[in-house]
Amino acid sequence: MAYAYDPENIFARILRGEIPCDKVLESEHSLAFRDIAPQAPTHVLVIPKGPYVCFDHFANEASDAEIVDFTRTIGKVCAQEGVSPDADGGGYRMISNCGRDGVQDVPHLHVHVIGGKVLGRMLPGTKDHD
Ligand code: AMP
């Protein structure tokens, strides 16, 4: 499978510092920042710094170090944002839209970490293709 990465996508431009972001945290291989159009009190995007289009691209081709770093960054975001599930409630949803059928708008792998309220069932009122 050949994945075609567009280096002019908006998250690549954020990584190059060409446009700003509301940074939550940064690690060697990953960056977390707030979604510009939040869907819940917590809505953070976690991206790898490497040029990966979607999750399966990353899973198939990223190094072990990148995969560990990305996963740990998601864990740290959950802790920092206070959305980890505990006895009092909490919790969150992770979403990674991939490709046409996943209705992915930005073609650089990102995981949405969404929480801070009860989110309802998965996939209510999903948006369709244009
Ligand atoms: P997706 O449909 O999964 O590709 O989601 C792309 C997400 O990127 C959307 O939730 C947008 O609100 C978000 N987004 C687009 N541009 C920016 C930006 N400059 N900074 C932060 N989030 C952005």
XYZ file of N, CA, C and O and ligand atoms in Angstrom:
543
model
N 0.857 -1.197 0.000
C 0.000 0.000 0.000
C 0.885 1.236 0.000
O 1.761 1.381 0.849
N 0.707 2.130 -0.982
C 1.468 3.379 -1.026
C 0.573 4.505 -0.513
O -0.514 4.732 -1.058
N 1.009 5.157 0.522
C 0.247 6.260 1.105
C 0.827 7.562 0.567
O 2.034 7.796 0.655
N -0.024 8.421 0.013
C 0.440 9.692 -0.552
C 0.220 10.805 0.475
O -0.926 11.133 0.809
N 1.302 11.348 0.983
C 1.237 12.401 2.006
C 1.365 13.770 1.348
O 2.303 14.018 0.582
N 0.448 14.667 1.667
C 0.479 16.038 1.139
C 1.175 16.949 2.157
O 0.592 17.267 3.201
N 2.391 17.394 1.887
C 3.133 18.191 2.879
C 2.575 19.597 3.084
O 3.052 20.315 3.960
N 1.572 19.978 2.303
C 0.959 21.303 2.484
C -0.316 21.241 3.340
O -1.012 22.249 3.493
N -0.644 20.069 3.901
C -1.838 20.014 4.746
C -1.632 20.880 5.990
O -0.506 21.169 6.397
N -2.745 21.286 6.595
C -2.673 22.310 7.647
C -1.887 21.841 8.882
O -1.219 22.643 9.537
N -1.933 20.558 9.184
C -1.195 20.096 10.365
C 0.313 20.037 10.077
O 1.128 20.270 10.973
N 0.674 19.755 8.836
C 2.094 19.842 8.466
C 2.575 21.281 8.621
O 3.703 21.526 9.078
N 1.721 22.224 8.274
C 2.091 23.638 8.399
C 2.203 24.032 9.877
O 3.086 24.812 10.245
N 1.345 23.490 10.720
C 1.482 23.729 12.164
C 2.810 23.167 12.656
O 3.549 23.826 13.398
N 3.144 21.952 12.230
C 4.404 21.332 12.676
C 5.619 22.142 12.224
O 6.630 22.196 12.936
N 5.522 22.785 11.066
C 6.655 23.600 10.588
C 6.655 24.994 11.207
O 7.548 25.801 10.925
N 5.643 25.291 12.037
C 5.578 26.602 12.677
C 5.086 27.704 11.758
O 5.220 28.885 12.090
N 4.473 27.324 10.639
C 3.985 28.331 9.683
C 2.667 28.941 10.125
O 2.351 30.069 9.750
N 1.880 28.182 10.889
C 0.664 28.719 11.490
C 0.628 28.280 12.949
O 1.202 27.238 13.304
N -0.021 29.094 13.801
C 0.020 28.792 15.236
C -0.954 27.683 15.631
O -1.874 27.333 14.883
N -0.742 27.168 16.828
C -1.718 26.251 17.421
C -1.751 26.520 18.914
O -0.828 27.132 19.466
N -2.810 26.057 19.543
C -2.946 26.170 21.000
C -2.384 24.879 21.599
O -3.119 23.915 21.831
N -1.082 24.906 21.836
C -0.367 23.675 22.213
C -0.749 23.189 23.603
O -0.814 23.971 24.540
N -0.983 21.885 23.726
C -1.266 21.246 25.007
C -0.002 20.586 25.528
O 0.366 20.744 26.688
N 0.667 19.837 24.686
C 1.983 19.318 25.036
C 2.700 18.822 23.789
O 2.085 18.584 22.746
N 3.988 18.683 23.943
C 4.844 18.267 22.825
C 5.870 17.280 23.338
O 6.364 17.419 24.458
N 6.184 16.301 22.517
C 7.216 15.326 22.861
C 8.145 15.192 21.657
O 7.986 15.899 20.661
N 9.072 14.266 21.743
C 10.038 14.113 20.649
C 9.344 13.834 19.310
O 9.713 14.399 18.273
N 8.328 12.983 19.332
C 7.718 12.528 18.074
C 6.254 12.953 17.897
O 5.633 12.567 16.908
N 5.691 13.687 18.850
C 4.254 13.966 18.815
C 3.947 15.389 19.272
O 4.735 16.009 19.988
N 2.781 15.880 18.851
C 2.309 17.198 19.263
C 0.821 17.080 19.577
O 0.080 16.415 18.845
N 0.405 17.743 20.658
C -1.011 17.790 21.025
C -1.430 19.250 21.113
O -0.733 20.066 21.727
N -2.571 19.570 20.497
C -3.066 20.946 20.508
C -4.588 20.933 20.472
O -5.215 19.933 20.093
N -5.181 22.077 20.860
C -6.636 22.140 20.953
C -7.259 22.285 19.570
O -6.740 23.026 18.726
N -8.358 21.556 19.373
C -9.099 21.673 18.113
C -9.662 23.088 18.006
O -10.167 23.653 18.976
N -9.585 23.655 16.836
C -10.030 25.034 16.611
C -11.551 25.150 16.693
O -12.071 26.243 16.922
N -12.258 24.056 16.556
C -13.730 24.051 16.632
C -14.160 22.949 17.600
O -14.667 21.897 17.183
N -13.953 23.180 18.908
C -14.155 22.090 19.878
C -15.595 21.597 19.936
O -16.539 22.381 19.891
N -15.725 20.291 20.032
C -17.045 19.638 20.101
C -17.452 19.315 21.538
O -18.547 18.793 21.765
N -16.576 19.606 22.501
C -16.824 19.296 23.906
C -15.836 20.127 24.722
O -14.891 20.702 24.154
N -16.010 20.202 26.052
C -15.084 21.004 26.863
C -13.616 20.615 26.656
O -12.739 21.487 26.653
N -13.340 19.343 26.519
C -12.001 18.900 26.120
C -12.070 18.394 24.692
O -12.868 17.498 24.383
N -11.280 18.990 23.816
C -11.168 18.486 22.439
C -9.739 18.776 21.973
O -9.423 19.876 21.520
N -8.910 17.778 22.143
C -7.484 17.899 21.832
C -7.165 16.978 20.658
O -7.673 15.849 20.587
N -6.340 17.469 19.757
C -5.845 16.660 18.645
C -4.419 16.236 18.954
O -3.590 17.074 19.338
N -4.145 14.949 18.805
C -2.787 14.440 18.990
C -2.298 13.956 17.637
O -2.988 13.164 16.971
N -1.135 14.462 17.229
C -0.585 14.084 15.920
C 0.863 13.620 16.064
O 1.593 14.112 16.931
N 1.275 12.693 15.211
C 2.702 12.375 15.148
C 3.404 13.471 14.350
O 2.788 14.131 13.508
N 4.677 13.670 14.621
C 5.429 14.667 13.854
C 5.814 14.134 12.467
O 6.085 14.912 11.564
N 5.824 12.840 12.320
C 6.181 12.233 11.036
C 5.053 12.354 10.026
O 3.896 12.590 10.383
N 5.382 12.174 8.734
C 4.420 12.386 7.650
C 3.527 11.166 7.395
O 3.681 10.451 6.408
N 2.575 10.958 8.300
C 1.663 9.825 8.162
C 0.251 10.328 7.870
O -0.239 11.234 8.539
N -0.383 9.725 6.891
C -1.688 10.192 6.427
C -2.801 9.792 7.403
O -3.701 10.582 7.700
N -2.740 8.565 7.878
C -3.866 8.012 8.643
C -3.336 6.939 9.588
O -2.143 6.606 9.568
N -4.239 6.388 10.390
C -3.774 5.504 11.462
C -3.110 4.242 10.927
O -2.074 3.801 11.449
N -3.674 3.639 9.891
C -3.056 2.388 9.412
C -1.701 2.663 8.761
O -0.783 1.833 8.860
N -1.553 3.844 8.134
C -0.245 4.227 7.612
C 0.782 4.262 8.749
O 1.870 3.665 8.661
N 0.402 4.922 9.833
C 1.277 5.035 11.007
C 1.563 3.656 11.610
O 2.714 3.308 11.884
N 0.509 2.866 11.775
C 0.667 1.548 12.398
C 1.572 0.642 11.580
O 2.328 -0.171 12.114
N 1.514 0.801 10.247
C 2.294 -0.078 9.372
C 3.727 0.400 9.171
O 4.629 -0.415 8.941
N 3.958 1.723 9.233
C 5.263 2.231 8.799
C 6.038 3.024 9.841
O 7.237 3.262 9.666
N 5.411 3.465 10.910
C 6.139 4.238 11.923
C 7.085 3.327 12.706
O 6.880 2.117 12.798
N 8.111 3.943 13.273
C 9.044 3.182 14.116
C 8.386 2.863 15.457
O 7.414 3.514 15.865
N 8.963 1.886 16.142
C 8.463 1.563 17.485
C 8.523 2.792 18.380
O 7.609 3.047 19.179
N 9.599 3.569 18.262
C 9.757 4.757 19.112
C 8.635 5.768 18.858
O 8.093 6.354 19.804
N 8.278 5.959 17.590
C 7.186 6.896 17.274
C 5.858 6.390 17.828
O 5.052 7.177 18.344
N 5.611 5.092 17.700
C 4.339 4.523 18.156
C 4.230 4.609 19.672
O 3.183 4.986 20.218
N 5.310 4.297 20.364
C 5.289 4.393 21.832
C 5.078 5.850 22.249
O 4.250 6.156 23.118
N 5.815 6.745 21.623
C 5.718 8.166 21.969
C 4.293 8.683 21.736
O 3.734 9.401 22.578
N 3.695 8.321 20.628
C 2.339 8.775 20.297
C 1.333 8.259 21.337
O 0.499 9.007 21.850
N 1.462 6.986 21.664
C 0.537 6.388 22.635
C 0.701 7.029 24.009
O -0.276 7.352 24.688
N 1.946 7.215 24.425
C 2.199 7.855 25.732
C 1.700 9.302 25.740
O 1.221 9.789 26.762
N 1.826 9.981 24.620
C 1.347 11.372 24.559
C -0.158 11.419 24.759
O -0.672 12.280 25.487
N -0.880 10.491 24.154
C -2.335 10.433 24.371
C -2.633 10.210 25.850
O -3.509 10.859 26.437
N -1.888 9.317 26.475
C -2.084 9.066 27.907
C -1.837 10.320 28.739
O -2.591 10.623 29.676
N -0.785 11.059 28.394
C -0.477 12.284 29.139
C -1.538 13.349 28.912
O -1.879 14.098 29.834
N -2.064 13.441 27.700
C -3.141 14.400 27.424
C -4.353 14.075 28.305
O -4.951 14.962 28.919
N -4.714 12.799 28.380
C -5.863 12.410 29.212
C -5.644 12.805 30.668
O -6.559 13.333 31.327
N -4.439 12.582 31.169
C -4.141 12.943 32.557
C -4.176 14.455 32.731
O -4.798 14.977 33.675
N -3.533 15.161 31.831
C -3.421 16.620 31.938
C -4.790 17.292 31.822
O -5.053 18.292 32.479
N -5.651 16.732 30.977
C -6.981 17.316 30.772
C -7.992 16.846 31.824
O -9.120 17.328 31.854
N -7.580 15.860 32.651
C -8.457 15.381 33.717
C -9.642 14.577 33.230
O -10.706 14.579 33.857
N -9.473 13.873 32.113
C -10.596 13.101 31.574
C -10.455 11.591 31.790
O -11.342 10.825 31.377
N -9.358 11.155 32.413
C -9.227 9.716 32.665
C -10.399 9.234 33.507
O -10.780 9.900 34.465
N -10.989 8.077 33.168
C -12.111 7.579 33.968
C -11.662 7.251 35.386
O -10.572 6.711 35.581
N -12.501 7.602 36.357
C -12.202 7.237 37.743
C -13.511 6.937 38.456
O -14.578 6.892 37.824
N -13.419 6.742 39.752
C -14.610 6.347 40.514
C -15.710 7.398 40.426
O -16.905 7.085 40.571
N -15.363 8.635 40.192
C -16.354 9.716 40.138
C -16.924 9.919 38.731
O -17.763 10.792 38.524
N -16.432 9.191 37.774
C -16.936 9.375 36.412
C -15.810 9.622 35.443
O -14.891 8.835 35.325
N -15.864 10.751 34.794
C -14.831 11.066 33.808
C -14.990 10.209 32.566
O -16.038 9.616 32.312
N -13.955 10.160 31.797
C -13.983 9.382 30.563
C -13.880 10.283 29.349
O -13.948 11.512 29.448
N -13.716 9.680 28.226
C -13.469 10.430 26.989
C -13.719 9.502 25.809
O -13.958 8.298 25.973
N -13.648 10.064 24.617
C -13.713 9.255 23.400
C -12.532 9.630 22.530
O -12.194 10.808 22.399
N -11.913 8.616 21.936
C -10.853 8.833 20.950
C -11.420 8.503 19.583
O -12.015 7.454 19.386
N -11.207 9.422 18.651
C -11.687 9.218 17.283
C -10.543 9.519 16.334
O -9.844 10.523 16.494
N -10.352 8.660 15.345
C -9.408 8.968 14.277
C -10.114 8.703 12.949
O -10.327 7.555 12.563
N -10.531 9.778 12.306
C -11.202 9.666 11.013
C -10.160 9.397 9.943
O -9.140 10.092 9.889
N -10.408 8.416 9.098
C -9.406 8.024 8.103
C -10.029 7.883 6.724
O -10.969 7.100 6.531
N -9.497 8.664 5.790
C -9.864 8.515 4.397
C -11.266 8.996 4.062
O -11.933 9.647 4.863
N -11.687 8.664 2.844
C -12.989 9.134 2.357
C -14.140 8.633 3.213
O -14.968 9.413 3.681
N -14.171 7.325 3.463
C -15.314 6.785 4.192
C -15.288 7.190 5.663
O -16.344 7.242 6.308
N -14.104 7.481 6.188
C -14.011 7.998 7.552
C -14.258 9.488 7.640
O -14.244 10.047 8.732
N -14.449 10.116 6.503
C -14.688 11.570 6.395
C -13.563 12.335 7.105
O -13.786 13.144 8.005
N -12.336 12.044 6.667
C -11.144 12.722 7.199
C -10.955 14.026 6.425
O -10.859 14.026 5.201
N -10.901 15.141 7.149
C -10.728 16.446 6.497
C -9.264 16.821 6.336
O -8.887 17.418 5.323
N -8.455 16.540 7.339
C -7.037 16.916 7.291
C -6.208 15.639 7.115
O -6.227 14.762 7.990
N -5.473 15.534 5.991
C -4.790 14.267 5.677
C -3.427 14.101 6.352
O -2.423 13.789 5.712
N -3.415 14.357 7.666
C -2.259 14.036 8.517
C -2.863 13.342 9.725
O -3.778 13.890 10.367
N -2.366 12.146 10.051
C -2.958 11.376 11.151
C -3.196 12.241 12.382
O -2.300 12.957 12.840
N -4.406 12.180 12.905
C -4.709 12.831 14.179
C -5.719 11.990 14.927
O -6.614 11.395 14.327
N -5.548 11.967 16.237
C -6.533 11.358 17.121
C -7.212 12.492 17.880
O -6.541 13.330 18.486
N -8.528 12.540 17.788
C -9.305 13.478 18.594
C -9.471 12.852 19.983
O -9.935 11.708 20.086
N -9.129 13.591 21.036
C -9.433 13.174 22.407
C -10.502 14.137 22.910
O -10.265 15.333 23.066
N -11.708 13.587 23.097
C -12.887 14.417 23.362
C -13.494 13.982 24.691
O -13.710 12.793 24.925
N -13.775 14.948 25.559
C -14.368 14.612 26.857
C -14.826 15.853 27.584
O -14.972 16.928 27.000
N -15.075 15.673 28.884
C -15.531 16.800 29.695
C -17.033 16.886 29.795
O -17.575 17.772 30.451
N -17.736 15.988 29.128
C -19.188 15.882 29.248
C -19.587 14.482 28.781
O -18.781 13.784 28.137
N -20.817 14.083 29.080
C -21.312 12.801 28.574
C -21.505 12.943 27.070
O -22.173 13.871 26.604
N -20.901 12.040 26.321
C -20.807 12.213 24.869
C -21.920 11.531 24.083
O -22.021 11.716 22.867
N -22.740 10.751 24.743
C -23.792 10.037 24.011
C -23.226 8.824 23.304
O -22.031 8.528 23.369
N -24.091 8.128 22.611
C -23.666 6.933 21.888
C -22.755 7.282 20.732
O -22.799 8.387 20.205
N -21.968 6.330 20.315
C -21.094 6.532 19.182
C -21.899 6.733 17.895
O -22.950 6.125 17.710
N -21.418 7.618 17.019
C -21.947 7.843 15.685
C -23.383 8.374 15.623
O -24.134 7.997 14.741
N -23.795 9.289 16.525
C -25.098 9.914 16.325
C -25.004 10.974 15.240
O -24.023 11.708 15.181
N -25.980 11.063 14.378
C -26.050 12.135 13.384
C -24.773 12.338 12.612
O -24.314 13.458 12.413
N -24.165 11.269 12.140
C -22.890 11.390 11.443
C -23.035 12.192 10.162
O -24.053 12.123 9.488
N -21.991 12.932 9.844
C -22.035 13.691 8.605
C -21.699 12.774 7.439
O -20.943 11.823 7.580
N -22.264 13.053 6.305
C -22.079 12.191 5.141
C -21.095 12.842 4.187
O -20.643 13.959 4.406
N -20.788 12.141 3.107
C -19.918 12.730 2.088
C -20.585 13.939 1.452
O -21.808 14.016 1.394
N -19.783 14.846 0.941
C -20.324 16.002 0.213
C -20.963 15.531 -1.082
O -20.584 14.530 -1.642
P -11.011 15.387 10.711
O -12.363 15.597 10.112
O -10.955 14.206 11.629
O -9.908 15.399 9.679
O -10.803 16.611 11.703
C -10.008 17.718 11.441
C -10.113 18.599 12.671
O -9.109 19.590 12.583
C -11.444 19.328 12.805
O -12.029 18.957 14.062
C -11.059 20.805 12.761
O -11.831 21.603 13.619
C -9.597 20.753 13.165
N -8.763 21.844 12.684
C -8.670 22.308 11.424
N -7.772 23.309 11.355
C -7.268 23.457 12.608
C -6.294 24.322 13.182
N -5.640 25.247 12.452
N -6.031 24.200 14.504
C -6.689 23.282 15.239
N -7.613 22.431 14.756
C -7.904 22.526 13.450
